[in-house]
Coordinates of C-alpha atoms in Angstrom, one line a residue:
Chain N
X1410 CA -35.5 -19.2 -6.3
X1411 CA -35.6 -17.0 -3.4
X1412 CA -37.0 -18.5 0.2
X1413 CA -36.4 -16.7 3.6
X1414 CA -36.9 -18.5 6.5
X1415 CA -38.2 -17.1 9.6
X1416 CA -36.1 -13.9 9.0
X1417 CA -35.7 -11.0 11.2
X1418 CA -33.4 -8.3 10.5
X1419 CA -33.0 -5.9 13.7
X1420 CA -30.1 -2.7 13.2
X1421 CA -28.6 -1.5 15.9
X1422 CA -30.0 2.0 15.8
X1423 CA -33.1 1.2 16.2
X1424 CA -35.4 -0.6 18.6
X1425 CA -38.2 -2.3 16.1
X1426 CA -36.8 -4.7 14.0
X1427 CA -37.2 -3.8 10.0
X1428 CA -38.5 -7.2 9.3
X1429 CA -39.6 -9.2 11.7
X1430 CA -39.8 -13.2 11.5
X1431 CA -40.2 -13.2 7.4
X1432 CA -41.6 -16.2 5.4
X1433 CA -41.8 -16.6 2.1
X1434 CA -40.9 -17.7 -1.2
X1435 CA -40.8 -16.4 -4.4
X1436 CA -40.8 -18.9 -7.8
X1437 CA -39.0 -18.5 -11.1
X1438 CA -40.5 -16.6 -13.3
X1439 CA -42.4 -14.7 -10.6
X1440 CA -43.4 -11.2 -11.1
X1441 CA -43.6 -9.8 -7.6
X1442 CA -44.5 -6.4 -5.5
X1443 CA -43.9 -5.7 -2.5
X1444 CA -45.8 -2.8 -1.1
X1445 CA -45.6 -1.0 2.2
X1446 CA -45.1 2.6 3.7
X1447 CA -41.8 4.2 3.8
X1448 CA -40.0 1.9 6.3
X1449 CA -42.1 -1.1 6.7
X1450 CA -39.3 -3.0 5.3
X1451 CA -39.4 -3.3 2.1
X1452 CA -35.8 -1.8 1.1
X1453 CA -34.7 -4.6 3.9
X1454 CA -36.2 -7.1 2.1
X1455 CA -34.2 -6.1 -1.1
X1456 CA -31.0 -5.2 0.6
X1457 CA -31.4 -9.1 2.5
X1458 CA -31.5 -10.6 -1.4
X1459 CA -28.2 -8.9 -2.5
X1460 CA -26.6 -9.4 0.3
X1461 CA -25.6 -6.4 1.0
X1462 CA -26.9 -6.8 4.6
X1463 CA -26.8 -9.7 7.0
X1464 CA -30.3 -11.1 8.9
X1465 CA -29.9 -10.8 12.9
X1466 CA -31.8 -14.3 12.5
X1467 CA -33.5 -16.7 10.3
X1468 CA -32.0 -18.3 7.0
X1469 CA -32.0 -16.9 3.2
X1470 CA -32.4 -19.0 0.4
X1471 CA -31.2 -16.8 -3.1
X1472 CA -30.7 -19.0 -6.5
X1473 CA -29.8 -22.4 -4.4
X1474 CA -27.6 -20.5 -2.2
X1475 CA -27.8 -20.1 2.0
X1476 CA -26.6 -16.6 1.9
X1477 CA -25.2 -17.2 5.5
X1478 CA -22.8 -19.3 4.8
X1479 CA -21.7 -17.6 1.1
X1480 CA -18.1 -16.3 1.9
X1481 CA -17.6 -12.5 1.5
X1482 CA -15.2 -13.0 -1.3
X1483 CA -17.7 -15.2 -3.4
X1484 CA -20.2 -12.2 -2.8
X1485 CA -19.2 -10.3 -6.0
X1486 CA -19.8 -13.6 -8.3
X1487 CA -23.5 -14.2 -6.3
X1488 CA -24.5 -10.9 -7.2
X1489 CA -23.6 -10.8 -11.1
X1490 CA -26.6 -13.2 -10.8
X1491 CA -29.0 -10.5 -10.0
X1492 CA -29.9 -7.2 -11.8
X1493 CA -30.8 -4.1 -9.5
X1494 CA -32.4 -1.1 -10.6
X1495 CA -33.1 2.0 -8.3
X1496 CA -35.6 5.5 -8.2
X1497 CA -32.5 7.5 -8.8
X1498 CA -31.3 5.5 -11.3
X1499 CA -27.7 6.0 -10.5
X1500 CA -25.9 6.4 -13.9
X1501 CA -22.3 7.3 -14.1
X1502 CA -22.8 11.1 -15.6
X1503 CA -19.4 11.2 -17.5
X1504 CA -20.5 8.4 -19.3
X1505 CA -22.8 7.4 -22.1
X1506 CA -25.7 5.6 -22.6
X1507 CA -23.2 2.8 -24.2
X1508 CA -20.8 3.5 -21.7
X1509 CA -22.9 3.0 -18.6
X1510 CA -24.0 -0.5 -19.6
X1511 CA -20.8 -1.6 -21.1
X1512 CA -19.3 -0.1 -17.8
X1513 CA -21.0 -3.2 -15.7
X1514 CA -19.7 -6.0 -18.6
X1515 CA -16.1 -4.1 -18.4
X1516 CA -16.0 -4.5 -14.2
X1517 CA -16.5 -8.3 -14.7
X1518 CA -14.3 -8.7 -17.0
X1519 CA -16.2 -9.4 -20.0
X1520 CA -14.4 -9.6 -23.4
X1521 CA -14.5 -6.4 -25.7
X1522 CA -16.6 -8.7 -28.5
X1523 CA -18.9 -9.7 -26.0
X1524 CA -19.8 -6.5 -25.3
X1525 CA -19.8 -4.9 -28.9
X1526 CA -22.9 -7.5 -29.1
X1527 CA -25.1 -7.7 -25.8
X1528 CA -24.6 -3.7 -24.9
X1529 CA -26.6 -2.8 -28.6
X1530 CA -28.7 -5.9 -28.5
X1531 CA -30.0 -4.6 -24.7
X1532 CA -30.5 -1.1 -25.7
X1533 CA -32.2 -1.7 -28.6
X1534 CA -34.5 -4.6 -26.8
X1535 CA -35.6 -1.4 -23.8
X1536 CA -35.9 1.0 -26.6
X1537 CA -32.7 3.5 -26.7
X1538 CA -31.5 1.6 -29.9
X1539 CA -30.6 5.0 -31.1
X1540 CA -29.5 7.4 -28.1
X1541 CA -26.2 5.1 -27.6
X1542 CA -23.7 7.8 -27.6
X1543 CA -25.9 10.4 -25.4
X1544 CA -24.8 11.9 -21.8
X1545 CA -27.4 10.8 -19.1
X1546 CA -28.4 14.3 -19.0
X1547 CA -29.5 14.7 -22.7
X1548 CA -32.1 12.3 -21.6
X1549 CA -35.4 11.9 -20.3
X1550 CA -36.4 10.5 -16.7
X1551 CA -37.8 7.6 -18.3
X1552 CA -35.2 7.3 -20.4
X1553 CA -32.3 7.5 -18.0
X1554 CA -34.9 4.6 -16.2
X1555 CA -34.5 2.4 -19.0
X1556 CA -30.7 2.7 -19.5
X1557 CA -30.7 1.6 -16.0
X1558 CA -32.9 -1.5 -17.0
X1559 CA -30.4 -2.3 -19.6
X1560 CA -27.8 -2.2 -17.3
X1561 CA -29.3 -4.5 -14.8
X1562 CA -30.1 -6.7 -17.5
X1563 CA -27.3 -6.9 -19.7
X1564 CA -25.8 -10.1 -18.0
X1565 CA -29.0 -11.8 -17.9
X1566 CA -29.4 -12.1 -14.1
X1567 CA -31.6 -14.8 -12.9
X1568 CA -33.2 -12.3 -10.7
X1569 CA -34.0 -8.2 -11.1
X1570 CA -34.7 -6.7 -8.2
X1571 CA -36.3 -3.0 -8.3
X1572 CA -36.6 -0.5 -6.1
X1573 CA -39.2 2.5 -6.7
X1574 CA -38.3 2.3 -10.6
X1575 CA -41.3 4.5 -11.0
X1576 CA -41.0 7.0 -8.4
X1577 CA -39.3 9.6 -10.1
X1578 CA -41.2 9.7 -13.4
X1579 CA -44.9 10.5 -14.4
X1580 CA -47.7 8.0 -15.1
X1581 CA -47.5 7.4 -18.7
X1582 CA -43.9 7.0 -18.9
X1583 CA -44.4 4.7 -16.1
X1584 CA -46.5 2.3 -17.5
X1585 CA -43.6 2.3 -20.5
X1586 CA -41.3 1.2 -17.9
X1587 CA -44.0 -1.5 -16.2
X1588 CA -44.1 -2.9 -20.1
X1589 CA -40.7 -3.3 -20.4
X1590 CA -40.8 -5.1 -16.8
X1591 CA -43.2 -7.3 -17.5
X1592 CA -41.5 -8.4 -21.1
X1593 CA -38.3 -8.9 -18.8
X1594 CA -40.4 -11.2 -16.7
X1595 CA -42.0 -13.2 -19.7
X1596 CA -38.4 -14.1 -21.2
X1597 CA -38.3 -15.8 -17.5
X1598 CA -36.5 -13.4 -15.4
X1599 CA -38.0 -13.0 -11.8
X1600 CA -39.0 -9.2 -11.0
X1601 CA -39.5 -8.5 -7.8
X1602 CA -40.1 -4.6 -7.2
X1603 CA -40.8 -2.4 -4.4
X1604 CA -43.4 0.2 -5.2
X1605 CA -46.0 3.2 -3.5
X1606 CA -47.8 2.9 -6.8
X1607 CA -51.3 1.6 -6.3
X1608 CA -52.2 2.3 -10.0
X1609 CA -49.7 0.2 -11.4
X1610 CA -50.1 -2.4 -8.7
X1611 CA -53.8 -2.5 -9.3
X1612 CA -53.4 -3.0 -13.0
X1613 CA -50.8 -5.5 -13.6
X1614 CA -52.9 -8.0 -11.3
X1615 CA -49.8 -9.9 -9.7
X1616 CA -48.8 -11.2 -7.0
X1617 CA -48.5 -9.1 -3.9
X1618 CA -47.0 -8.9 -0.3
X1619 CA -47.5 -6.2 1.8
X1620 CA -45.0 -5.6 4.8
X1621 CA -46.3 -3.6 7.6
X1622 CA -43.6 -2.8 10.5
X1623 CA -41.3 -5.3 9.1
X1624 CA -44.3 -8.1 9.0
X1625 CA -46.0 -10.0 6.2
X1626 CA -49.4 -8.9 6.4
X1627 CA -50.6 -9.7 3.2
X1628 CA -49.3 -12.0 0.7
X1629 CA -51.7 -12.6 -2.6
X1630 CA -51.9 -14.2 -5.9
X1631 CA -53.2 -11.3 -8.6
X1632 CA -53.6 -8.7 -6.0
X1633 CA -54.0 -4.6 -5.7
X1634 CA -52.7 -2.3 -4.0
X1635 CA -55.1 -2.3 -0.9
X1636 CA -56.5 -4.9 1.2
X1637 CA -58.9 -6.7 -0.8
X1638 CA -59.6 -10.2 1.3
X1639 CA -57.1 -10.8 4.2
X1640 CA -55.2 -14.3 2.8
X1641 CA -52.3 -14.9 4.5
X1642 CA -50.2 -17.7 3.6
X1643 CA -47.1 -18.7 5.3
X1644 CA -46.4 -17.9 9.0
X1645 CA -45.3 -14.4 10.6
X1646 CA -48.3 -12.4 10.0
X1647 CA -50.1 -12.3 13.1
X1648 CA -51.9 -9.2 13.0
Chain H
X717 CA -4.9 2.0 -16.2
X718 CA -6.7 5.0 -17.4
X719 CA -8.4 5.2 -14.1
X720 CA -4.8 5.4 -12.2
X721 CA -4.0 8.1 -14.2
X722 CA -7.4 9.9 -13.7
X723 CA -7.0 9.1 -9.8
X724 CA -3.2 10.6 -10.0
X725 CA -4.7 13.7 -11.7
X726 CA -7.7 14.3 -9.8
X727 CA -5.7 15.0 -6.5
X728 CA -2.3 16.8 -7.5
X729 CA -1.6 18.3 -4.4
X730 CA -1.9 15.1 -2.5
X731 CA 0.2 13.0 -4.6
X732 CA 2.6 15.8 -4.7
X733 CA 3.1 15.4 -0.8
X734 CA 3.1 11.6 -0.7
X735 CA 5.7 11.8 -3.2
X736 CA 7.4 14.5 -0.9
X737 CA 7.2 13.1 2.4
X738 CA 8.1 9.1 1.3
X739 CA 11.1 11.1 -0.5
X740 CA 12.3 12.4 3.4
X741 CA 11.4 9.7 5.5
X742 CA 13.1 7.2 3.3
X743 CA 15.9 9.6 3.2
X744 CA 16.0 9.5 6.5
X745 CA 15.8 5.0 6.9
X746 CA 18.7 5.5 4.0
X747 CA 20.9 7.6 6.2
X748 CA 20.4 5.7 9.3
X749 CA 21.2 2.7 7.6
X750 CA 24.1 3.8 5.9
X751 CA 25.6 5.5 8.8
X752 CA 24.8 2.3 11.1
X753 CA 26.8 0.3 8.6
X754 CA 30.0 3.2 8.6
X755 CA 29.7 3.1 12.4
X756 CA 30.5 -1.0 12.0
X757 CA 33.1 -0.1 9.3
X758 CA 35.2 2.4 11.6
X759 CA 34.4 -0.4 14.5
X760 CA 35.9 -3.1 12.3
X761 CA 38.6 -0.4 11.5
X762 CA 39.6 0.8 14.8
X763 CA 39.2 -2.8 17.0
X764 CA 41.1 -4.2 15.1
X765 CA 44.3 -1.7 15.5
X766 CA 42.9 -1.4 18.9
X767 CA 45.5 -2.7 21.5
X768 CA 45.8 -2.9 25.5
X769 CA 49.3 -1.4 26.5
X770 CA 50.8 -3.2 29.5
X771 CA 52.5 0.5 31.1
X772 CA 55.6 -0.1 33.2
X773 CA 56.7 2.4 35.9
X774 CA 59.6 4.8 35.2
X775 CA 61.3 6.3 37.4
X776 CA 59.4 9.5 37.6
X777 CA 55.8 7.9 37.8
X778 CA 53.7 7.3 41.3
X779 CA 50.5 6.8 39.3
X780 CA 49.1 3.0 40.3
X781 CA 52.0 0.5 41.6
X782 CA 54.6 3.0 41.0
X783 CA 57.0 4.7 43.3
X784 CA 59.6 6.6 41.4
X785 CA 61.4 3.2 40.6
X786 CA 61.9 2.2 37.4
X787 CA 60.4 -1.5 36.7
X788 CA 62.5 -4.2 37.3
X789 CA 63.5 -7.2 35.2
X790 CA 61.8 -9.8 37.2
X791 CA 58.7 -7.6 37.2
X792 CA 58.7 -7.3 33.4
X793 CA 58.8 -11.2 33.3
X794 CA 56.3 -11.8 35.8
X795 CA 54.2 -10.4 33.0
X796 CA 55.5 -11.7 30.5
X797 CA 54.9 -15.3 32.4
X798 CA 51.1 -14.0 33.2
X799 CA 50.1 -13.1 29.1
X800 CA 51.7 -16.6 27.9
X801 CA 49.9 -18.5 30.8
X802 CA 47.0 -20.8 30.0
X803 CA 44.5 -17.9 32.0
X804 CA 45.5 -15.5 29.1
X805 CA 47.2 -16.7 26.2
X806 CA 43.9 -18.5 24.4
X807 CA 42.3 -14.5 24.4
X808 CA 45.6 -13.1 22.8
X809 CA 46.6 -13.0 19.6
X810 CA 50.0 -11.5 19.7
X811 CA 52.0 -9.3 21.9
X812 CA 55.1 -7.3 21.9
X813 CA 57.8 -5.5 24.1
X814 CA 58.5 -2.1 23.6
X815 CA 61.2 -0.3 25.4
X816 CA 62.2 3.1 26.0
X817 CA 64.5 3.7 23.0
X818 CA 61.6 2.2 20.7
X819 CA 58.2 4.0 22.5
X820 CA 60.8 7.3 22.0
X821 CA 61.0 7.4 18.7
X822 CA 57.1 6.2 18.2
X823 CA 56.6 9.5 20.1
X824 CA 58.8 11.7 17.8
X825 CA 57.1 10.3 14.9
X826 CA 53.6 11.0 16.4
X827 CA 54.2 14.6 17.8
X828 CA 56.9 15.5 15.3
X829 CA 55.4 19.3 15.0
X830 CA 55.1 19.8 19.0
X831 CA 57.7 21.6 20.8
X832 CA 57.2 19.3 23.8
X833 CA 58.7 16.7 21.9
X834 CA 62.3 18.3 22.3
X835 CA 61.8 17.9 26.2
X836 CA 60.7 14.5 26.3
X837 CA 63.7 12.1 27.0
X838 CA 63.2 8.3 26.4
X839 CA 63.3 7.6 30.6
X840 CA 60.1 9.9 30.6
X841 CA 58.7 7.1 28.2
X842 CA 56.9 4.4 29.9
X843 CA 57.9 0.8 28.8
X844 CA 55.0 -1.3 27.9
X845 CA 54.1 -4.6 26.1
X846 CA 51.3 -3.8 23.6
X847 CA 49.1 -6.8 22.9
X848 CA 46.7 -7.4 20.8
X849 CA 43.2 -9.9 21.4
X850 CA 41.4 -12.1 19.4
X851 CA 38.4 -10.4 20.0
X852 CA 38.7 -7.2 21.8
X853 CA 35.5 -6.8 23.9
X854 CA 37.4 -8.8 26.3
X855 CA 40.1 -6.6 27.1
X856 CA 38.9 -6.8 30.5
X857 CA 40.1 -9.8 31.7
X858 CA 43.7 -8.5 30.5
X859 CA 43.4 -5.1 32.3
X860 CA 42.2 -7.2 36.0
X861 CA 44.6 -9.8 35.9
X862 CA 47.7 -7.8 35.5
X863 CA 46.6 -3.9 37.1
X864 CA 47.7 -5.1 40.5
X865 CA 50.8 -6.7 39.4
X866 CA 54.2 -5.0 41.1
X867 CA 55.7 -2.4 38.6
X868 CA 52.5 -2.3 36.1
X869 CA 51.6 1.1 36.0
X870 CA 48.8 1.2 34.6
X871 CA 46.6 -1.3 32.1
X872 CA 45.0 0.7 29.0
X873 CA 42.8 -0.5 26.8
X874 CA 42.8 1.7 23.7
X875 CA 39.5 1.1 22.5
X876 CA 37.9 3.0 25.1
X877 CA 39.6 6.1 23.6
X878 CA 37.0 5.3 20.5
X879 CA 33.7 4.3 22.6
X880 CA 32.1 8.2 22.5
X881 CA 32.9 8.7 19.1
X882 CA 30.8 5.4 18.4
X883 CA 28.1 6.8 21.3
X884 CA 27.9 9.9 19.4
X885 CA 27.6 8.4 16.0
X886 CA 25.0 5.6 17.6
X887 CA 22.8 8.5 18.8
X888 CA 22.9 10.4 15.9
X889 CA 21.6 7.3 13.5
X890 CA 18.7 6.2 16.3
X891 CA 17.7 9.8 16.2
X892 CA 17.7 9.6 12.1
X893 CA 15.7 6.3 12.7
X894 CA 13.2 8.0 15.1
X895 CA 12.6 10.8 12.9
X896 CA 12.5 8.6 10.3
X897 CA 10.0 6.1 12.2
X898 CA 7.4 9.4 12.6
X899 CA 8.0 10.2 8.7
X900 CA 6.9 6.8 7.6
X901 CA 4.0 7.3 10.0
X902 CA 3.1 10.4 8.3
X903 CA 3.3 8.5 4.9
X904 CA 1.4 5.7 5.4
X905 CA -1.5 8.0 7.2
X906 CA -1.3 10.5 3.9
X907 CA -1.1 8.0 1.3
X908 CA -4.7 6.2 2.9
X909 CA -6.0 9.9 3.2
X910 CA -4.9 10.5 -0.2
X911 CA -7.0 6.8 -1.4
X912 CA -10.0 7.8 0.4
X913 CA -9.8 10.8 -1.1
X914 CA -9.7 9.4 -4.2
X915 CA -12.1 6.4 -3.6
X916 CA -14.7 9.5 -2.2
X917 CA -14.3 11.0 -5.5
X918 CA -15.4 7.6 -7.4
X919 CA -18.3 6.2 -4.8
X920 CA -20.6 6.3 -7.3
X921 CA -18.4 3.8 -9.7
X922 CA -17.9 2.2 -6.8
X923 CA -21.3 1.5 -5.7
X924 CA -22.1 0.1 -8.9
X925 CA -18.8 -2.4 -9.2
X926 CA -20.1 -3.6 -6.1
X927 CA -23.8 -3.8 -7.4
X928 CA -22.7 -6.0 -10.5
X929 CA -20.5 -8.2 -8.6
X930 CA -16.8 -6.7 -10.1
X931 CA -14.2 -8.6 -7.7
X932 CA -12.8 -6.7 -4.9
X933 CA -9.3 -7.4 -6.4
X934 CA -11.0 -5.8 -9.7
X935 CA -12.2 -2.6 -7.2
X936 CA -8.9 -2.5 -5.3
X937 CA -6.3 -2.7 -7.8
X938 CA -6.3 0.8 -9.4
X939 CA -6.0 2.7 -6.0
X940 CA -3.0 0.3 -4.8
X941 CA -1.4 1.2 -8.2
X942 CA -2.2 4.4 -7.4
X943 CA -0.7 4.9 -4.1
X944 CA 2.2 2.8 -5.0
X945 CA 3.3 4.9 -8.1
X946 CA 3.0 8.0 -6.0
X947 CA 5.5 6.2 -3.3
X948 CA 7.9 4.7 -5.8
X949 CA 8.4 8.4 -7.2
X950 CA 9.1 9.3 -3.6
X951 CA 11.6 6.8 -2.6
X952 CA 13.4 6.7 -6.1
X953 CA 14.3 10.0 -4.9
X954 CA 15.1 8.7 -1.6
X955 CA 17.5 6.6 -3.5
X956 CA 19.0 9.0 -5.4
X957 CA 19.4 11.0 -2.8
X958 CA 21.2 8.7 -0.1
X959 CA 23.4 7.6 -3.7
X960 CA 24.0 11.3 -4.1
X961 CA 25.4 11.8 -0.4
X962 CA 27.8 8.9 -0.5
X963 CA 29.0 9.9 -3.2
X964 CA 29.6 13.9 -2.9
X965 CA 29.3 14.5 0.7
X966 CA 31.1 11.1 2.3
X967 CA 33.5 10.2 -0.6
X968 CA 33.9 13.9 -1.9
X969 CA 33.7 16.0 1.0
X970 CA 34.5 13.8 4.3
X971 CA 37.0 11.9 2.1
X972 CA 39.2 14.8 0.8
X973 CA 39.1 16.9 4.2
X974 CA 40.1 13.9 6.9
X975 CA 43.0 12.1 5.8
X976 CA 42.9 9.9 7.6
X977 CA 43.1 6.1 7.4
X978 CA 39.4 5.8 7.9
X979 CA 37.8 3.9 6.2
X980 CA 34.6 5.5 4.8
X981 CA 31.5 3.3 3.4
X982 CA 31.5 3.4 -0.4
X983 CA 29.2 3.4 -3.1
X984 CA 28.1 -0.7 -2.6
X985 CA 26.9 -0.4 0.4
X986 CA 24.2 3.1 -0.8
X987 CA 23.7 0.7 -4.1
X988 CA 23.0 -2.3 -1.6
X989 CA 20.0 0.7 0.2
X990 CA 18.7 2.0 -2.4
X991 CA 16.4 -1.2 -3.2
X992 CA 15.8 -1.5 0.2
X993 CA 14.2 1.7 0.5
X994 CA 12.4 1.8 -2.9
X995 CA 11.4 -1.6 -1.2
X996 CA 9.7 -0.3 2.1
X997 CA 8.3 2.7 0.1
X998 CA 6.5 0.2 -2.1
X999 CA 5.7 -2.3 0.8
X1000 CA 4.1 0.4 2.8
X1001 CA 2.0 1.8 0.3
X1002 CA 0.4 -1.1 -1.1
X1003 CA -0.5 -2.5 2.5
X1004 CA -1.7 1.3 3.4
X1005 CA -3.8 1.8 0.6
X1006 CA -5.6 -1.6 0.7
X1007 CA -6.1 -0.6 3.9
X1008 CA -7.7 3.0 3.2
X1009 CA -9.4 0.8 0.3
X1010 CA -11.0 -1.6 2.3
X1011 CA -13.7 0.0 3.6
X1012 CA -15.6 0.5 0.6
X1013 CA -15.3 -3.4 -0.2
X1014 CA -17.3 -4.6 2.7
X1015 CA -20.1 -6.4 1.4

């Protein structure tokens, strides 16, 4: 589903690269954290999926596809395959709730019927069945979170990739949001999320790769949050 | 569509000067154009009554050949000889003699209301064949082969009577094109300012098009409408504006005050600008703002 092959990425305004010879690969279906301090790489990693940058070296693998060779143009259809969701949620203000996730059906090009059934269908399926017609700011952190969900969502992507969903919003509401991740996951969507939240890493008892200065240092079946046994697999780590 | 007119709304001000300065500067390309195509008109006009006038001497001319003696018969048919020879007579198209009697009353007619014209007696008059040339930039060839013949006065060609009126009117429609050139450079850099602008004021939209995967042509269309509507308002004024000074200031003005027989460009040729310039106007803001646009569609 996704593989990266011996992947570095190195920007130019900086002398370390962000990751640094990367491999691994993540399975359909997979439910996946990535966990790391603040610039060991782990926003890379996602931005490397979508796209959205180039690796200095090494191959990408997303959904069958070598990324370096996908043509800018074709860029737009890859990513209606994957489902993004941020910390800051980044809903359109002026809109509504229905609004917001009918506003990423409406961009590519979905019919008007097609939307009147998936947009109520998603909201009711992350649990806004009711708040449709309310403003982003009439709602709740966690709320806001989930319309965000439902956007990412809506198309069915193959692949939702998340970034800090929880790192705006308080522990119980959290672990609303984890529930609703993990459902997504079951109906055979792979998750892969980026996270500083050791309770939530601890709990859920997936599987885990840590990044440390842009390097795999960890990459486990069912993990936590910290270092429990040092099991490596796949080449790169060699701390 | 609704976001166009969202986009056109948001920045008034901006659009308002697009709209104003595609208006001048295509005012400008419309004026240059239209007086380039009156300065070939008059050309066409004036070469083609043009002549070169073969002077003979009279007996009170020592200018060139002359020496206060009248031109004799065998001179005059030297000449005549030399413009029907094979060196000459392929560049001519017709000529004809003109003696004293004739270029005498020619000169009445012209100076009717001068007083000098009582003085003047025919002898004053120079003789002269007046020819006329298939094509008359080569008037030259004329004027060297016959100035040093015996009792040739002089060899004029009339067109160079009209060359600095068409100097004048050439460097008045390059300096319309220049300022015209700069206009259009301040167009196309406010209409990509004004598209930023606008695409500043919608990054967040933006960003998630791009997240979702919406097509760049999906992302791009709605600021080249936008730009290109605020042009089109500017250079259908531009039309309308070069349509408006044919018709007033060239055919109502210029054409009531000089009576002349010039020949003044007409409403066809501003019709045949006008879609030019609504044209470039278009043209320019399309490429510009898919240009301004462009840098929020890299990948």
């Amino acid at each position: 589903m996704i593989r990266f092959d011996q992947v570095t990425k190195q920007y130019s305004s900086s002398a370390r690269p962000a990751l640094n010879s990367v491999t691994l690969e993540i399975l359909k279906g997979e439910f996946v954290f990535l966990v790391g301090a603040s610039g060991s790489g782990k926003s890379s990693f996602l931005r490397l999926v979508l796209k959205e940058e180039n690796p200095s070296r090494g191959q990408i693998h997303v959904l069958g596809q070598e990324l370096g060779r996908l043509a800018n143009r074709k860029v737009p259809l890859f990513r209606r395959n994957l489902g993004v969701v941020f910390q800051d949620f980044r809903l359109l203000p002026q809109k509504t709730v229905f609004a917001n996730v009918a506003f990423s059906l409406q961009v590519i090009g979905r019919s008007k019927g097609f939307i009147q059934e998936a947009v109520p269908d998603v909201l009711k399926m992350v649990g806004l069945a009711g708040k449709a017609s309310r403003f982003p700011h009439e709602l709740s952190g966690g709320e806001q979170q989930r319309v965000a969900i439902a956007r990412a969502i809506v198309n069915r992507p193959a692949i939702l990739l998340a970034d800090e969903p929880t790192g705006n919003l308080d522990p119980s509401t959290s672990a609303g949001i984890m529930t609703l991740l993990e459902r997504i996951s079951t109906s055979g969507t792979t998750v892969i999320m980026a996270t500083h939240d050791a309770g939530i890493v601890d709990q859920m008892q997936r599987r885990v790769i840590e990044l440390v200065s842009g390097q795999v240092v960890r990459d486990e079946r069912q993990g936590g949050y910290q270092t429990q046994s040092i099991s490596v697999t796949g080449s790169g780590a060699n701390l | 569509m609704s976001e166009v007119g969202t986009g056109l709304r948001r920045n008034v001000s901006m659009v308002i000067s697009v709209i104003l300065v595609t208006f001048i500067s295509l005012t400008f390309v419309g004026a240059a154009i239209l007086l380039q195509s009156q300065i070939g008109q008059m050309k066409g006009y004036w070469y083609d009554r043009a002549q070169v006038a073969v002077y003979f001497c009279t007996a009170s001319s020592d200018i060139g050949n002359c020496d206060l003696v009248e031109a004799t018969q065998e001179q005059k048919d030297l000449v005549e000889a030399q413009l029907t020879s094979t060196t000459l007579a392929p560049l001519i198209d017709r000529f004809e003699f003109e003696d004293h009697d004739q270029a005498f009353a020619r000169y009445q007619e012209q100076f009717s209301d001068n007083e000098f014209a009582d003085f003047v007696t025919p002898d004053f008059l120079n003789e002269a064949y007046w020819v006329n040339l298939k094509d008359p930039t080569q008037s030259d060839a004329l004027v060297e082969s016959l100035t040093g013949f015996a009792g040739v006065e002089e060899v004029k060609d009339q067109r160079k009577y009209l060359d600095p009126i068409f100097a004048a009117l050439n460097a008045a429609s390059i300096t319309a094109i220049g300022i015209a050139g700069l206009m259009l450079v301040a167009a196309v850099l406010l209409i990509s300012t004004t598209i930023r602008l606008s695409a500043f004021s919608r990054r967040k939209e933006l960003g998630i098009m791009r997240l979702v995967g919406a097509s760049n042509r999906f992302i791009q269309t709605p600021f080249i409408i936008e730009g290109v509507i605020a042009a089109l308002i500017g250079s259908v004024l531009a039309a309308g504006a070069v349509l408006a000074i044919v018709k007033f200031f060239v055919q109502g003005y210029l054409g009531s005050t000089i009576q002349t027989t010039t020949a003044f460009i007409g409403m066809g040729d501003a019709l045949l600008v006008a879609p030019i310039l609504i044209g470039i106007g278009v043209v320019l803001a399309a490429a510009s703002a898919s240009v301004a646009i462009s840098r929020y569609l890299k990948v």
